[in-house]
C-alpha positions as MATLAB code, in Angstrom:
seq = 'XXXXXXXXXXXXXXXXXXXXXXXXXXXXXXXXXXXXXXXXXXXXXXXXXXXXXXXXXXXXXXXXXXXXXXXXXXXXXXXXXXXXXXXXXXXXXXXXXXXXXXXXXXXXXXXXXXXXXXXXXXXXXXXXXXXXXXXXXXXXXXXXXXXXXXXXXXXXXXXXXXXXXXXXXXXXXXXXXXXXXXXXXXXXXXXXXXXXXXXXXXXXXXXXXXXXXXXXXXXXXXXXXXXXXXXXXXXXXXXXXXXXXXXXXX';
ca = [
      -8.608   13.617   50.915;
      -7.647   15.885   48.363;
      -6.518   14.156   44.909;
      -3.119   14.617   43.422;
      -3.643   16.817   41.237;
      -5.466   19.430   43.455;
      -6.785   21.601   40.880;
      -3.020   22.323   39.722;
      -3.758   19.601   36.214;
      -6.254   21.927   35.352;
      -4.025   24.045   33.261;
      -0.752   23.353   31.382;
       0.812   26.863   32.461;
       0.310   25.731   36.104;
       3.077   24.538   38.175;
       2.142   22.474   41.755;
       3.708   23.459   44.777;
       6.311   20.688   44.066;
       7.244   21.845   40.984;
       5.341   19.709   38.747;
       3.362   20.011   35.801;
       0.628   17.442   35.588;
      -0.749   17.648   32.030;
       2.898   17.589   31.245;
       3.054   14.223   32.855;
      -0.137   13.137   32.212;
       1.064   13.148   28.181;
       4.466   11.388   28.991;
       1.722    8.442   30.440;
       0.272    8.851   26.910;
       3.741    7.993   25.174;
       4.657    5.157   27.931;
       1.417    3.209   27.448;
       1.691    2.861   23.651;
       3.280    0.353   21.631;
       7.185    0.276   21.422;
       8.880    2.073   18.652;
      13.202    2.335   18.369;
      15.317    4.085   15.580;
      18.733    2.851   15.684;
      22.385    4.360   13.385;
      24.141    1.436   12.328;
      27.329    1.876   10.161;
      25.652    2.323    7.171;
      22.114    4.371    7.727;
      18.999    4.694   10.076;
      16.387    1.831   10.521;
      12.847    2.178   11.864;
      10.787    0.014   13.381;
       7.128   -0.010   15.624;
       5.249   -2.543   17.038;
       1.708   -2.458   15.475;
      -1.489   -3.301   16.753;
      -4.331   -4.123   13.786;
      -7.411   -1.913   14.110;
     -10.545   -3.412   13.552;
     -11.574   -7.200   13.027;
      -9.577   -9.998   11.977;
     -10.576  -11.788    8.552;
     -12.322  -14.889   10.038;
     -14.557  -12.306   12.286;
     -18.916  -12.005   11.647;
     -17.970   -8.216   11.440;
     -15.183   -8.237    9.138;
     -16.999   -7.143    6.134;
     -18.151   -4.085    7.656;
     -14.627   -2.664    9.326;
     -11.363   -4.272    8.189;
      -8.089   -5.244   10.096;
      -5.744   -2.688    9.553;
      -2.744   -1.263   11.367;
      -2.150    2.104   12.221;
       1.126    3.375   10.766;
       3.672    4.886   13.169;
       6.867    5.112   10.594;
       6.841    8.417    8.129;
       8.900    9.969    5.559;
       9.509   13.911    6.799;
      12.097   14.234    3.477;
      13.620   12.119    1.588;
      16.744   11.680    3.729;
      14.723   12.384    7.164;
      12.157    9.687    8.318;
      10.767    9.512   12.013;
       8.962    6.753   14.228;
       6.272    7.890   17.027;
       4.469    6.323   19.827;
       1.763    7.976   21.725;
      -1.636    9.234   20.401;
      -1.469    8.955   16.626;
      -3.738   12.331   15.907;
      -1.242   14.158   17.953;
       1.896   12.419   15.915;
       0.326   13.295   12.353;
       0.006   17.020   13.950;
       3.568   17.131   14.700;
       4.836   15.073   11.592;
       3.176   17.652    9.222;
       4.831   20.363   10.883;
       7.891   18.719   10.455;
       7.164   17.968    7.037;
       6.427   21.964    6.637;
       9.832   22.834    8.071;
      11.578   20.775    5.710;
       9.629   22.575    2.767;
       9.935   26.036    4.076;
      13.825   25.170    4.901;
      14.541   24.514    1.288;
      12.654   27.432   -0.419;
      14.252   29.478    2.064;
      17.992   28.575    1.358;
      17.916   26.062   -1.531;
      19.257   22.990   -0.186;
      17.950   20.098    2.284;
      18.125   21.149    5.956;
      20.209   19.642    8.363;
      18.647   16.831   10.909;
      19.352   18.959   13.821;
      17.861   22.096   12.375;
      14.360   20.038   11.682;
      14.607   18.151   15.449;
      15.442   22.155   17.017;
      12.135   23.419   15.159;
      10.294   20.611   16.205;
      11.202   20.343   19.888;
       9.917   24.163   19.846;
       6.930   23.340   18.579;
       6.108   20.742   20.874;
       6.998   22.578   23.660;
       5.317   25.738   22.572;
       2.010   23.555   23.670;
       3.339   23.220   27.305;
       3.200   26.835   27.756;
      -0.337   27.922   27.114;
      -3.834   27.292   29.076;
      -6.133   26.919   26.380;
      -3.689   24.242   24.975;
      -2.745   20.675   25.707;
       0.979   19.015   25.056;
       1.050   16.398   22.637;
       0.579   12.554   23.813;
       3.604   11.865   21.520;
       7.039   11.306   21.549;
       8.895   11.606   17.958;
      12.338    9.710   16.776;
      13.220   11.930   14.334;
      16.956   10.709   12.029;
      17.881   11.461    8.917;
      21.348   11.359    6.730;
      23.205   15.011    6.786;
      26.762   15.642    5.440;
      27.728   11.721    5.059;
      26.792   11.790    8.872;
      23.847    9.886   10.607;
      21.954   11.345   13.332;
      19.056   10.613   15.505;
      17.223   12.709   17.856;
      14.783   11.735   20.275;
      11.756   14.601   20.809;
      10.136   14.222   24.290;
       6.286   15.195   24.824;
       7.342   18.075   26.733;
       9.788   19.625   23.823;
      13.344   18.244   25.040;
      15.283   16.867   22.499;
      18.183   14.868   22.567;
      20.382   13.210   20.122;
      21.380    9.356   20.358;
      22.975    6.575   18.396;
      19.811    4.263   19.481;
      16.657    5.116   21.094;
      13.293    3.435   22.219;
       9.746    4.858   23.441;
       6.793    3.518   24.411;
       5.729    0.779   26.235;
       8.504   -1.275   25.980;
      11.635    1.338   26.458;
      13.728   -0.202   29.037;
      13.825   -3.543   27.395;
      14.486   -2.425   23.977;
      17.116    0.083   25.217;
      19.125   -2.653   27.376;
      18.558   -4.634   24.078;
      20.017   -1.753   21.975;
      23.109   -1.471   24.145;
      24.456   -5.037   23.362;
      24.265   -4.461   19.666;
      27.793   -3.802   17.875;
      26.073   -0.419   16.124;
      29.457    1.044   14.349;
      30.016   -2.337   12.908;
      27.015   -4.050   11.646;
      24.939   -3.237    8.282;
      21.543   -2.275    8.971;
      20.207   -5.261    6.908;
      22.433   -7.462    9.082;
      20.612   -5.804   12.108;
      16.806   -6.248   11.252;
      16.597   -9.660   12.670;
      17.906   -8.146   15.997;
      15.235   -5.012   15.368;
      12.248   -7.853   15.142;
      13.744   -9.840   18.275;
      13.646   -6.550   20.351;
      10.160   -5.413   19.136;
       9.059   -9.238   19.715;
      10.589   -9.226   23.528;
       8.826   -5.543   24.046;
       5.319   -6.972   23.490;
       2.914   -8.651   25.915;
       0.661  -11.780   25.530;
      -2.521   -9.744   24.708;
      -0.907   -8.469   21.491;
       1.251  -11.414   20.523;
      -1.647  -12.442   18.408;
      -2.531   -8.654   16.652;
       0.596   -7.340   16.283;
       3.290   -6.695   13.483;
       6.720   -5.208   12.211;
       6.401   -1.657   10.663;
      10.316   -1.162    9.043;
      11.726    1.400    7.401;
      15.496    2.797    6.756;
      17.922    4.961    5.379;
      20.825    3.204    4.164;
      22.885    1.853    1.441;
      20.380   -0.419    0.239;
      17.973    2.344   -0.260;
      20.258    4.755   -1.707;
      20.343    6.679    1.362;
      16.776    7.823    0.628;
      13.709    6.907    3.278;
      12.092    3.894    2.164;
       9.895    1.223    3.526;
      11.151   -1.952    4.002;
      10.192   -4.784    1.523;
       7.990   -6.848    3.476;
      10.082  -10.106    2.242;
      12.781   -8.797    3.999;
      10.964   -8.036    7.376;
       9.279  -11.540    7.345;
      12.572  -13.168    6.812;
      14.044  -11.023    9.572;
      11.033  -12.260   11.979;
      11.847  -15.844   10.787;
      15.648  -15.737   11.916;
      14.834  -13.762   14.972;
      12.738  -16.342   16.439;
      15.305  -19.339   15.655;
      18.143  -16.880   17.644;
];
């Protein structure tokens, strides 16, 4: 029986019979199977958040002394009004999150001002597909939520591992998608605060996870908002714990 695939995964620039483009797919499986991430515009900025997973050993482990517990961060400044939140392959999502850190750079030599959100999600949707065109290239295992303050405006685009890009008021990838969208449609986004709103972040994050990673797992946060003087900025971790706290007692 011949496989699925058929020879036509061999090659990105190689369509199937059916119209399909495996390695295409095959990197949307990379982005499905990591852990959740969501960026969500409430009335007064952008918050961040991804589920982590420690790397390494856990403090009261024989080998912890030779690699340390350690998460892998998914949450990233691109400017200082532009942040983004990835899941999928984390080499591929530093790739891609230097090139958008590049664009923002080149943008403002270029013209002398910060660039727009849209004009940084555009550039970076190209890129990314760019790398679904090509044989002797693979697309990127990574999905991007890119968002970012413009004009007194909030906006948030989501950039799919084969270059679409689409702009939303909430959005979740990974693992844990459809939960934490059905979750994301019963918040009240143009009326709460985002620091009203990060014990509802934690509760989604918490309800995207499964029992393996209950134990290994945290809260990466950051926003753009009023409390951060509508600059990108990590989220005390005081204020994330106390979040978790009053998410759990909900």
């Amino acid at each position: 029986m011949v496989g699925i695939g058929a020879g036509y995964d061999l090659s990105v620039s190689t369509f199937s019979p059916d119209g399909r483009v495996f390695q295409v797919e095959y990197a949307t499986k990379a982005v499905d199977s990591a852990p959740t991430a969501i960026a969500v515009v409430f009335s007064d900025g952008i918050v961040f958040a991804a589920d982590s997973l420690a790397c390494g050993t856990q403090d009261d482990s024989p080998y912890a002394n030779v690699l340390q517990a350690k998460p892998a961060w998914r949450v990233f400044a691109i400017d200082e009004q532009i942040g983004a939140v990835v899941a999928g392959l984390l080499p591929d999502a530093k790739c891609v999150i230097k090139r958008a850190q590049e664009e923002c750079k080149s943008f403002f030599k270029e013209y002398g001002t910060k660039p727009p959100v849209r004009i940084i999600a555009e550039r970076i949707a190209l890129f990314v597909h760019a790398y679904t065109l090509y044989w002797h290239v693979r697309p990127f295992g990574v999905s991007i939520l890119l968002a970012g303050i413009n004009n007194n405006t909030h906006e948030l685009y989501c950039i799919e591992s084969n270059g679409a890009c689409y702009k939303y008021g909430g959005m979740a990838i990974g693992k844990g998608k459809h939960i934490a969208k059905t979750e994301i449609e019963k918040l009240n986004l143009k009326e709460k605060t985002c620091k009203e709103s990060l014990k509802d972040i934690c509760y989604i994050i918490s309800q995207c996870r499964d029992e393996s990673s209950l134990k290994t797992s945290d809260i990466q946060m950051a926003w753009i908002c009023t409390d951060s003087n509508y600059t990108y900025q990590i989220i005390p971790q005081d204020l994330i714990n106390l979040a978790k706290n009053q998410s759990t007692q909900n």
